[in-house]
Tab-separated table of C-alpha atoms and ligand atoms in Angstrom:
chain	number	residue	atom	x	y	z
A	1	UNK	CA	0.000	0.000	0.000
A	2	UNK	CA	1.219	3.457	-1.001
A	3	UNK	CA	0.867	6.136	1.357
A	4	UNK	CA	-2.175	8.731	1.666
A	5	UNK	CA	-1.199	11.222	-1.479
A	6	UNK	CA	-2.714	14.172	0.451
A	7	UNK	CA	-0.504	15.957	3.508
A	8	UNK	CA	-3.917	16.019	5.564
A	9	UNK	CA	-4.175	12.813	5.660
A	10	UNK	CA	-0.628	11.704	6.557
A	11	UNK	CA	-0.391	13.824	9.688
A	12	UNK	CA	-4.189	13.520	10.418
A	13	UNK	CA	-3.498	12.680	13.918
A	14	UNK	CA	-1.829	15.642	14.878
A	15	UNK	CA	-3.817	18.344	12.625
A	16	UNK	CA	-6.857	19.924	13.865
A	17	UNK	CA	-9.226	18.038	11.232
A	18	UNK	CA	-12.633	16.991	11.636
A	19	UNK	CA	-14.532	14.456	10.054
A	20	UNK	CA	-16.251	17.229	8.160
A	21	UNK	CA	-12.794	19.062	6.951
A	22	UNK	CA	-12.722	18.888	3.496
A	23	UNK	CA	-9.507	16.732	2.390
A	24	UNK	CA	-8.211	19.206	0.384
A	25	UNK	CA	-5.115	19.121	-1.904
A	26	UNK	CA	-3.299	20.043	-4.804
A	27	UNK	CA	-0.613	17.424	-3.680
A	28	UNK	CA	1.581	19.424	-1.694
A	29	UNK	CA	4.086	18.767	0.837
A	30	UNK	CA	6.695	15.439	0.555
A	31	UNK	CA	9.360	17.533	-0.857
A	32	UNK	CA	12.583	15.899	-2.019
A	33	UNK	CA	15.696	16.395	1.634
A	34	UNK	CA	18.632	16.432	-0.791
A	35	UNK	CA	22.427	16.250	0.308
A	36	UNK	CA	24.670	19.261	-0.267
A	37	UNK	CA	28.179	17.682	-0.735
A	38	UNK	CA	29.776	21.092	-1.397
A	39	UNK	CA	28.498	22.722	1.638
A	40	UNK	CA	29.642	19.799	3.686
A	41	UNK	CA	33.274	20.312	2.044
A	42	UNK	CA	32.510	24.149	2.199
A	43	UNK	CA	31.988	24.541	6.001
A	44	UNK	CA	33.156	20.921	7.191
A	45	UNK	CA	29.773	20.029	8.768
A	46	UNK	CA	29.003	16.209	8.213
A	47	UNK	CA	25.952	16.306	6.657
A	48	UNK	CA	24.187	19.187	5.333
A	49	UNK	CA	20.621	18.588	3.999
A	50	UNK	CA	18.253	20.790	1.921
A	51	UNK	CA	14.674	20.481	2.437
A	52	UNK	CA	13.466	21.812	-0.642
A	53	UNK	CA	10.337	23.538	-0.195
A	54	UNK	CA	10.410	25.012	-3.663
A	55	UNK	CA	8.989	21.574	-5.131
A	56	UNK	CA	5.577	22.563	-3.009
A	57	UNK	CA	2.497	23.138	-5.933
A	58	UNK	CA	2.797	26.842	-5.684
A	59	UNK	CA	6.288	26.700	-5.291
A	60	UNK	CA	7.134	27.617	-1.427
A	61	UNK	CA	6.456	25.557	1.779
A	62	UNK	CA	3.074	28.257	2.279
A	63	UNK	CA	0.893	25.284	0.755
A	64	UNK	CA	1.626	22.879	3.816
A	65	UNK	CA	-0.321	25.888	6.220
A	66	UNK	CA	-2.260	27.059	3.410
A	67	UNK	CA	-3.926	23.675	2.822
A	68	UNK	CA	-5.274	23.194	6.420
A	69	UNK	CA	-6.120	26.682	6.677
A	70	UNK	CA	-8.363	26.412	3.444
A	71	UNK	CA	-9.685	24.131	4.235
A	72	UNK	CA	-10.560	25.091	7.897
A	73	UNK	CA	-12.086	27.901	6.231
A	74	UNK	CA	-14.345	25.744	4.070
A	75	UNK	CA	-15.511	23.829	6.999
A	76	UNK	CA	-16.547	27.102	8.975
A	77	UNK	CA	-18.096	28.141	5.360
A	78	UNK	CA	-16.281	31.095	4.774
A	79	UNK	CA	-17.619	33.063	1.905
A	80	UNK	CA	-14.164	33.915	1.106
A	81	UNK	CA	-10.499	34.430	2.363
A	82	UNK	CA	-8.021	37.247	2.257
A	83	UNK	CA	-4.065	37.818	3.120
A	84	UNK	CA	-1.335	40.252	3.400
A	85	UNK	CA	1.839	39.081	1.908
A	86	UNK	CA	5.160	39.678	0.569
A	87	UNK	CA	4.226	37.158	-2.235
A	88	UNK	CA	4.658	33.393	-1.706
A	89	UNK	CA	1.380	33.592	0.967
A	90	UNK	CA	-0.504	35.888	-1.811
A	91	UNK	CA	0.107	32.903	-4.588
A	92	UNK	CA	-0.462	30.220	-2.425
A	93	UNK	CA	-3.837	31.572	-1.017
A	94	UNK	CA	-5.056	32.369	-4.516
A	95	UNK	CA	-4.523	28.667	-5.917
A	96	UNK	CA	-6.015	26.633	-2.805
A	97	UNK	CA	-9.244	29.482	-2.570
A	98	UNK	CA	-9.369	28.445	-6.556
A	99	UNK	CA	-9.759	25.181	-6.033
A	100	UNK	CA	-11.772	25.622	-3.205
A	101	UNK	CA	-14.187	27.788	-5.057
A	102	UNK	CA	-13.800	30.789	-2.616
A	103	UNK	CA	-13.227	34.392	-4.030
A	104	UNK	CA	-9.384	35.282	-3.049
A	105	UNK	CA	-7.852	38.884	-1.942
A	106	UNK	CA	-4.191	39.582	-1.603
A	107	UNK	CA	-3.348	42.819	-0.218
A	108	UNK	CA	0.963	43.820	-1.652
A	109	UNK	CA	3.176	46.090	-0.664
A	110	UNK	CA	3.458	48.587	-3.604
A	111	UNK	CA	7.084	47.566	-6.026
A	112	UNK	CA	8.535	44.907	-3.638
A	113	UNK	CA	6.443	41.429	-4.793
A	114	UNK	CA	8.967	39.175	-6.744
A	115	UNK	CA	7.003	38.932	-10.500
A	116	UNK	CA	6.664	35.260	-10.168
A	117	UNK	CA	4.591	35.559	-7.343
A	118	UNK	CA	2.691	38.740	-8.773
A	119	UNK	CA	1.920	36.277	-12.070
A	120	UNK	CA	0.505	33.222	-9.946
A	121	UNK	CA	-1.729	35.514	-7.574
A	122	UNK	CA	-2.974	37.291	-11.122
A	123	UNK	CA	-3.008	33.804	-12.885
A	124	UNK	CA	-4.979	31.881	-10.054
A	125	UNK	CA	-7.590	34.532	-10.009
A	126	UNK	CA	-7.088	36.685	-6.590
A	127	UNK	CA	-8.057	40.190	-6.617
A	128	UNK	CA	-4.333	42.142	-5.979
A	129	UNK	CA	-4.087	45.031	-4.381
A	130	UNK	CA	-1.507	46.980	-3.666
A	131	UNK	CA	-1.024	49.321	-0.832
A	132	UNK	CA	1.706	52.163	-0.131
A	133	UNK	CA	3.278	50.842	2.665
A	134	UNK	CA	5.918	47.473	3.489
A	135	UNK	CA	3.858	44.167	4.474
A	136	UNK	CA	3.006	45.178	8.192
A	137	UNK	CA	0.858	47.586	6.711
A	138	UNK	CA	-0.214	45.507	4.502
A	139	UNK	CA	-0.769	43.279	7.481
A	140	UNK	CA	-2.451	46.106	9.447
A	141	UNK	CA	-5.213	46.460	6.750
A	142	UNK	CA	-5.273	42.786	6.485
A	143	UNK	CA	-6.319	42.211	10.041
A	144	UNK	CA	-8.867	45.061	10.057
A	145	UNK	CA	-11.068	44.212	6.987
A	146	UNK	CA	-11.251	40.364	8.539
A	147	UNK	CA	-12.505	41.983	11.956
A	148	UNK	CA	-15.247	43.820	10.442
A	149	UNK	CA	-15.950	40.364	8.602
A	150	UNK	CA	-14.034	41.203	4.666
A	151	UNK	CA	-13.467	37.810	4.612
A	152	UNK	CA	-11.476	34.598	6.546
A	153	UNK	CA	-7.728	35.834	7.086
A	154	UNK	CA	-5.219	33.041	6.338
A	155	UNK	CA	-2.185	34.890	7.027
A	156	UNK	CA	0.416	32.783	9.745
A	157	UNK	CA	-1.499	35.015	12.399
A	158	UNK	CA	-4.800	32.068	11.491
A	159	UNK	CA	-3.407	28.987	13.792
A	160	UNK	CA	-4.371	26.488	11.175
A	161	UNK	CA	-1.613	27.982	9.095
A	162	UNK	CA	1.113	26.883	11.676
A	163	UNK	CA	-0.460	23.807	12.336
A	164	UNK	CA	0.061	22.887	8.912
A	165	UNK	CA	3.479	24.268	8.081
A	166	UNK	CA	5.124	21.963	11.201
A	167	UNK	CA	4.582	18.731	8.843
A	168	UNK	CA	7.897	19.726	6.959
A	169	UNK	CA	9.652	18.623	10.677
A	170	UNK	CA	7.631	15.540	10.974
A	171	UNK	CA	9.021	14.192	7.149
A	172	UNK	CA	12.423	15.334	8.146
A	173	UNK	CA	12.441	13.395	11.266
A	174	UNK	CA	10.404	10.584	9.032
A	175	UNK	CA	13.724	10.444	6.068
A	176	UNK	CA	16.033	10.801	8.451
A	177	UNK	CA	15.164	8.469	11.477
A	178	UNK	CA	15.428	11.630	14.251
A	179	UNK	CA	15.729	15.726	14.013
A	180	UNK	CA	18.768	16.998	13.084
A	181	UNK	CA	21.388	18.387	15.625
A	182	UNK	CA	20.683	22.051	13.864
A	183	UNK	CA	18.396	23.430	11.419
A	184	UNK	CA	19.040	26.855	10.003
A	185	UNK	CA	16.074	28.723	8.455
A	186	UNK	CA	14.997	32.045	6.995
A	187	UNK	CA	13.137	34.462	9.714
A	188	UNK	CA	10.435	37.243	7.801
A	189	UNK	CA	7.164	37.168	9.273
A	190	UNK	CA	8.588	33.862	11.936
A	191	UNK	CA	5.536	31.725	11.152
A	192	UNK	CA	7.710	29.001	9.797
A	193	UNK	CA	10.188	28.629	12.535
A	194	UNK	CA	7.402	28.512	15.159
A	195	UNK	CA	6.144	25.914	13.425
A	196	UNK	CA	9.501	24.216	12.763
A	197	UNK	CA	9.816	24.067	16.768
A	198	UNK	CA	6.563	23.291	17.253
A	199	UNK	CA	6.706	20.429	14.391
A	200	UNK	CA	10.185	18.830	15.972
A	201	UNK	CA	8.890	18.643	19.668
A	202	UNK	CA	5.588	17.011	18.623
A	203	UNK	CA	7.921	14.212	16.707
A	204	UNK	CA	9.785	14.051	19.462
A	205	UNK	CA	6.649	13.533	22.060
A	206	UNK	CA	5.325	10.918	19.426
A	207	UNK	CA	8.307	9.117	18.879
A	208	UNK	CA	9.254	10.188	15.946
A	209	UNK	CA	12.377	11.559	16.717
A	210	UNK	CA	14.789	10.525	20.358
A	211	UNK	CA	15.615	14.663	20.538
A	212	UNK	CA	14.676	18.420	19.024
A	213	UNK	CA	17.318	20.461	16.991
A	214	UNK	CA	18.769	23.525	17.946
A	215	UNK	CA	17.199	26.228	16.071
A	216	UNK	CA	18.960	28.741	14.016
A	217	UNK	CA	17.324	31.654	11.982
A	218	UNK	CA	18.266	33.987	9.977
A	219	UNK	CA	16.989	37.266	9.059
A	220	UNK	CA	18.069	39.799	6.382
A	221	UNK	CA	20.472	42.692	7.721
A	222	UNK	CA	18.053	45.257	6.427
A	223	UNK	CA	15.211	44.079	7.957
A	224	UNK	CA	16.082	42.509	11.540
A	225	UNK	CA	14.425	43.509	14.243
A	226	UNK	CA	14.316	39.714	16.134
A	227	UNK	CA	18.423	40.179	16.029
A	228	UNK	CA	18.018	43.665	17.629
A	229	UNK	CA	15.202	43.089	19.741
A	230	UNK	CA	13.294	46.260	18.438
A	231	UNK	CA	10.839	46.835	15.357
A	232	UNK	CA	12.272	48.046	12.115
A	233	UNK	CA	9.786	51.042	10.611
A	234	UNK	CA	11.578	50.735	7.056
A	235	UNK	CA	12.943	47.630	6.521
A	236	UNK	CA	15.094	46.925	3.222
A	237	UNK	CA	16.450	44.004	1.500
A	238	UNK	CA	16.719	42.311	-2.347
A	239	UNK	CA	14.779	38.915	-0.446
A	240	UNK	CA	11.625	40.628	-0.640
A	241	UNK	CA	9.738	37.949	1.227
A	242	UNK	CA	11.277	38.709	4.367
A	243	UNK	CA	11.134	42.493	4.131
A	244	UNK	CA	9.389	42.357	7.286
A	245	UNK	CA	10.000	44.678	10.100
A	246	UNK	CA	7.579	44.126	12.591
A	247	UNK	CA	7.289	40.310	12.941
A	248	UNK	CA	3.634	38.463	13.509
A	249	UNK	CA	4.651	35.668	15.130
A	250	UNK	CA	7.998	37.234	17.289
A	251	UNK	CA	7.536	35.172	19.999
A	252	UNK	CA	6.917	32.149	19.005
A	253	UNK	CA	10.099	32.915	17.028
A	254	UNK	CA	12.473	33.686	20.358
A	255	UNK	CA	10.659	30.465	22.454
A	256	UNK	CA	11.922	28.250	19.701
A	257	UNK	CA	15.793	29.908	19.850
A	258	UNK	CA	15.934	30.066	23.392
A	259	UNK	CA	14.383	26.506	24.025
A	260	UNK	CA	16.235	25.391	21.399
A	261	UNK	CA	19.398	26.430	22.252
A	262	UNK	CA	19.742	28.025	19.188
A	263	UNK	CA	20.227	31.443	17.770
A	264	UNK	CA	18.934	34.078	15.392
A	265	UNK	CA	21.097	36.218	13.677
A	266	UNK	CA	21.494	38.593	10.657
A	267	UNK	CA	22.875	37.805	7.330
A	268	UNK	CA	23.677	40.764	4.969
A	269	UNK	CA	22.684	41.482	1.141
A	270	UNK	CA	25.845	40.396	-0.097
A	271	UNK	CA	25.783	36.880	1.516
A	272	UNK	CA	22.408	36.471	0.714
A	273	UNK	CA	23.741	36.890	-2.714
A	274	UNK	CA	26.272	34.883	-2.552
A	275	UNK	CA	24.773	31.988	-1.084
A	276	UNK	CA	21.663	32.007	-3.809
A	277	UNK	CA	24.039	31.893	-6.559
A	278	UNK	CA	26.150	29.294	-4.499
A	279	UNK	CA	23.628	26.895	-4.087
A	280	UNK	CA	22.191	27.113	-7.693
A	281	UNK	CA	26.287	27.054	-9.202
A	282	UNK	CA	27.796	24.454	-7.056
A	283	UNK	CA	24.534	22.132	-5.866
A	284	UNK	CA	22.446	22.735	-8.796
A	285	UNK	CA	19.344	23.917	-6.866
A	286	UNK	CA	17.779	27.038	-7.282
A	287	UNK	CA	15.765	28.540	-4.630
A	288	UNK	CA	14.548	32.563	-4.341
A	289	UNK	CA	17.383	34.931	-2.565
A	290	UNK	CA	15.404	34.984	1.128
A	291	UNK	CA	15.765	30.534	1.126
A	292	UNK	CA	19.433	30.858	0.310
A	293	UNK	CA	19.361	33.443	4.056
A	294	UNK	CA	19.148	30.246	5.687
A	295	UNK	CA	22.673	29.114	3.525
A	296	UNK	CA	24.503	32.046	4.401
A	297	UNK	CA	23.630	31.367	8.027
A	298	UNK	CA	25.170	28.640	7.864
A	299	UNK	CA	28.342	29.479	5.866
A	300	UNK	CA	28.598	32.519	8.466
A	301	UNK	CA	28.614	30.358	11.171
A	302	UNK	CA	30.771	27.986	9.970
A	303	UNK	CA	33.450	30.621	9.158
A	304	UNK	CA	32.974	32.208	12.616
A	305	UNK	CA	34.058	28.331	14.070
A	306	UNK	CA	30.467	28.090	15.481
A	307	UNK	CA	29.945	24.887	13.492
A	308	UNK	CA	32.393	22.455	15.238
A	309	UNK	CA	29.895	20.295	17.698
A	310	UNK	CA	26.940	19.894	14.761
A	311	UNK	CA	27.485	16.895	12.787
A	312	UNK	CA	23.842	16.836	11.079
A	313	UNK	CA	22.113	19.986	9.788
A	314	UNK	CA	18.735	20.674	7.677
A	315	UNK	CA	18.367	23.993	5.522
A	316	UNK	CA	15.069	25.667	4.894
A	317	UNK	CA	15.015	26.186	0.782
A	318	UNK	CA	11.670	27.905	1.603
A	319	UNK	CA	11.061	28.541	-1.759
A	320	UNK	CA	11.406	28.026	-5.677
A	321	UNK	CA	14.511	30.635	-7.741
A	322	UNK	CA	11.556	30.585	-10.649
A	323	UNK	CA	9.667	33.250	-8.057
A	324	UNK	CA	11.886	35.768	-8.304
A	325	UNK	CA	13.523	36.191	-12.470
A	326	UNK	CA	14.338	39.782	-11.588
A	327	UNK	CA	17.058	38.749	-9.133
A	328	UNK	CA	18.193	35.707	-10.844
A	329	UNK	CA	19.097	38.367	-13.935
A	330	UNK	CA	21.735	40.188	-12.282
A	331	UNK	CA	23.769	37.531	-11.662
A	332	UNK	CA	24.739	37.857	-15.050
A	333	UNK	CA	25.639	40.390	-17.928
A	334	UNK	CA	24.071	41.403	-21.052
A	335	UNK	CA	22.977	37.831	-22.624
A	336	UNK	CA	24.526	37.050	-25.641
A	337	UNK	CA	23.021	36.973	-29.494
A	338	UNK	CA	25.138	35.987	-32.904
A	339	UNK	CA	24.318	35.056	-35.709
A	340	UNK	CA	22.877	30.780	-36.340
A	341	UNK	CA	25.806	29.509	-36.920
A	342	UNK	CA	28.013	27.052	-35.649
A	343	UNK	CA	31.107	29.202	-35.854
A	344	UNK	CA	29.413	31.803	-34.324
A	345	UNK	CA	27.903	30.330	-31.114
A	346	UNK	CA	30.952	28.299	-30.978
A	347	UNK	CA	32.963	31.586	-30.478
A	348	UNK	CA	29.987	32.660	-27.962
A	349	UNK	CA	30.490	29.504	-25.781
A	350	UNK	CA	34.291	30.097	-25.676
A	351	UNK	CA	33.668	33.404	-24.901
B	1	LIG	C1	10.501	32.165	0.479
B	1	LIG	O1	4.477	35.391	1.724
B	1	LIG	O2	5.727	36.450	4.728
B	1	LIG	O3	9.194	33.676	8.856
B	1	LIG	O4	3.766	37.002	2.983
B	1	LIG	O5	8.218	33.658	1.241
B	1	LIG	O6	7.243	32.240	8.241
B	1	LIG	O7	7.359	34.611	7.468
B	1	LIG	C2	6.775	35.001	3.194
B	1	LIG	C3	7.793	34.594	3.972
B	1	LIG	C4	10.953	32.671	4.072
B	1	LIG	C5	9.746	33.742	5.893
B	1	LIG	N1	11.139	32.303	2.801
B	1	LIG	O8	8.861	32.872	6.555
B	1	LIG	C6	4.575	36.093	2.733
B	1	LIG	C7	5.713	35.875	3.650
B	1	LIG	C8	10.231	32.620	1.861
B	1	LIG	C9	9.094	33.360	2.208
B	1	LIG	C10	9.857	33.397	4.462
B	1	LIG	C11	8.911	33.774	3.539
B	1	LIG	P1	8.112	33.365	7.871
């Protein structure tokens, strides 16, 4: 027998379904935990694995929350749902309302959604707004139309959204036979590491895994107000989805570090950067510039000599390098165009 196809069903036990929940699904969650030999020769850790998230249906690991809180929605018959979001959540919410048949709206910050994101909120249907401000205005607005009843919010702030996002630590415990010794993970809104932590000590409680990682996460220089303990008004970075500066989910954020024994910690432009074109060069996976924050964590760490007593670690590739085409083009020069020849784009390759 082959296991349930839908993510709802695997984890049944510890999501809050009903027997009425719809089982919804566009088949998300499973996602490949793939080996990174070079950033196990890079930064001398034992075993470094990527949990990419990017291979979700919408392309980031906001389906595995999204789902439950869709459906949640459709079992409270909610006439529709709306979100504030730096992108990935927008998308995501717009393909599970589709194919729940619920009218979708996605409130933007103005100029700062990646355009693969802007395409699959437009493409799925959702009505896209954008407002002046960064996301926690965008969140601001969010929350107040659901109060006076605009529709079901399924931002992280919705609990059914956590609840679902923790099943990426139940399949890592599940491939590799416990929880890591670290995991290292991006930090924007801190939905996902709450749920991480929350995920891990639930496998842990169910037997799923003999301990709980230390939790490390990483937040964009420009936009860090976990790291400095104080909101950011104008937060600034190229990995848009965690241009956040006033956290939703903060606490749940610092329980997991300081439970964990872990840490979170900035990581600048530059080794965002770095690390994005890194991971696509050298591993051959391509994830969107606020996943590869999690990477340069890591590297940082490992060049600071902070590295020496983990043996096992899981990245967070949160997300798919397809969202984000602006930022994947300035990696590289002017493209090149000759003539069809064979002479000619022989003299192209050798450059
Ligand atoms: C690729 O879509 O906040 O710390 O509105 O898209 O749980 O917020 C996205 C966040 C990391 C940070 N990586 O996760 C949104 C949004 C990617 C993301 C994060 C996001 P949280």
């Amino acid at each position: 027998m082959t296991a349930p196809a839908c993510l709802i069903d695997r984890y049944a036990a510890h999501l809050p379904l009903t027997a009425r929940t719809p089982r919804l699904t566009l088949g998300e969650g499973d996602t490949p935990l793939v080996r990174a030999p070079r950033l196990e020769q890079e930064t001398g850790v034992t075993e470094v694995w990527l949990k990419v998230e990017g291979m979700n249906p919408t392309g980031s690991f906001k389906d595995r929350g999204m789902v439950v809180a869709v459906a949640k929605a459709m079992e409270d018959g909610a006439t529709s749902v709306l979100c504030a979001s730096t992108g990935n959540t927008a998308a995501s919410a717009a393909a599970y309302a589709a194919r729940a048949g619920l009218p979708c709206a996605v409130i933007l910050p103005a100029g700062h959604v990646a355009l693969g994101k802007l395409a699959q909120a437009i493409a799925f249907g959702a009505r896209v707004v954008a407002v002046r401000s960064g996301f926690d205005g965008a969140l601001g607005v969010a929350r107040e139309l659901a109060e006076s009843g605009d529709g079901t919010l399924v931002n992280s702030v919705n609990p059914h959204r956590i609840e679902g996002q923790k099943t990426a630590a139940f399949e890592i415990c599940d491939v590799l036979g416990d929880a890591p010794d670290a995991l290292f993970i991006p930090v924007g809104n801190a939905g996902n590491i709450t749920a991480y932590w929350r995920g891990f000590r639930e496998a842990k409680a169910a037997g799923m895994a003999d301990r709980t990682p230390g939790m490390f996460g990483f937040q964009a220089a420009g936009a860090a107000p976990i790291v400095h303990g104080k909101a950011v008004a104008a937060p600034e970075t190229v990995a848009t989805a965690i241009r956040i500066g006033n956290p939703a989910s903060w606490a749940g954020a610092v329980e997991a570090r300081d439970a964990s024994g872990g840490a979170i910690e900035a990581v600048t432009d530059p080794e965002i950067l770095d690390a994005y074109s890194f991971l696509a060069r050298c591993e051959g996976i391509f994830c969107e510039p606020a996943s590869a924050a999690a990477v340069a964590g890591l590297r940082q760490r490992a060049k600071r000599g902070l590295l020496r007593d983990v043996r096992r670690v899981v990245c967070v590739l949160t997300g798919s390098g397809l969202k984000d085409p602006d930022t994947a083009r300035t990696l590289a020069s002017s493209l090149v165009e000759v003539e069809a020849t064979a002479a000619a784009v022989r003299g192209a390759i050798r450059g």
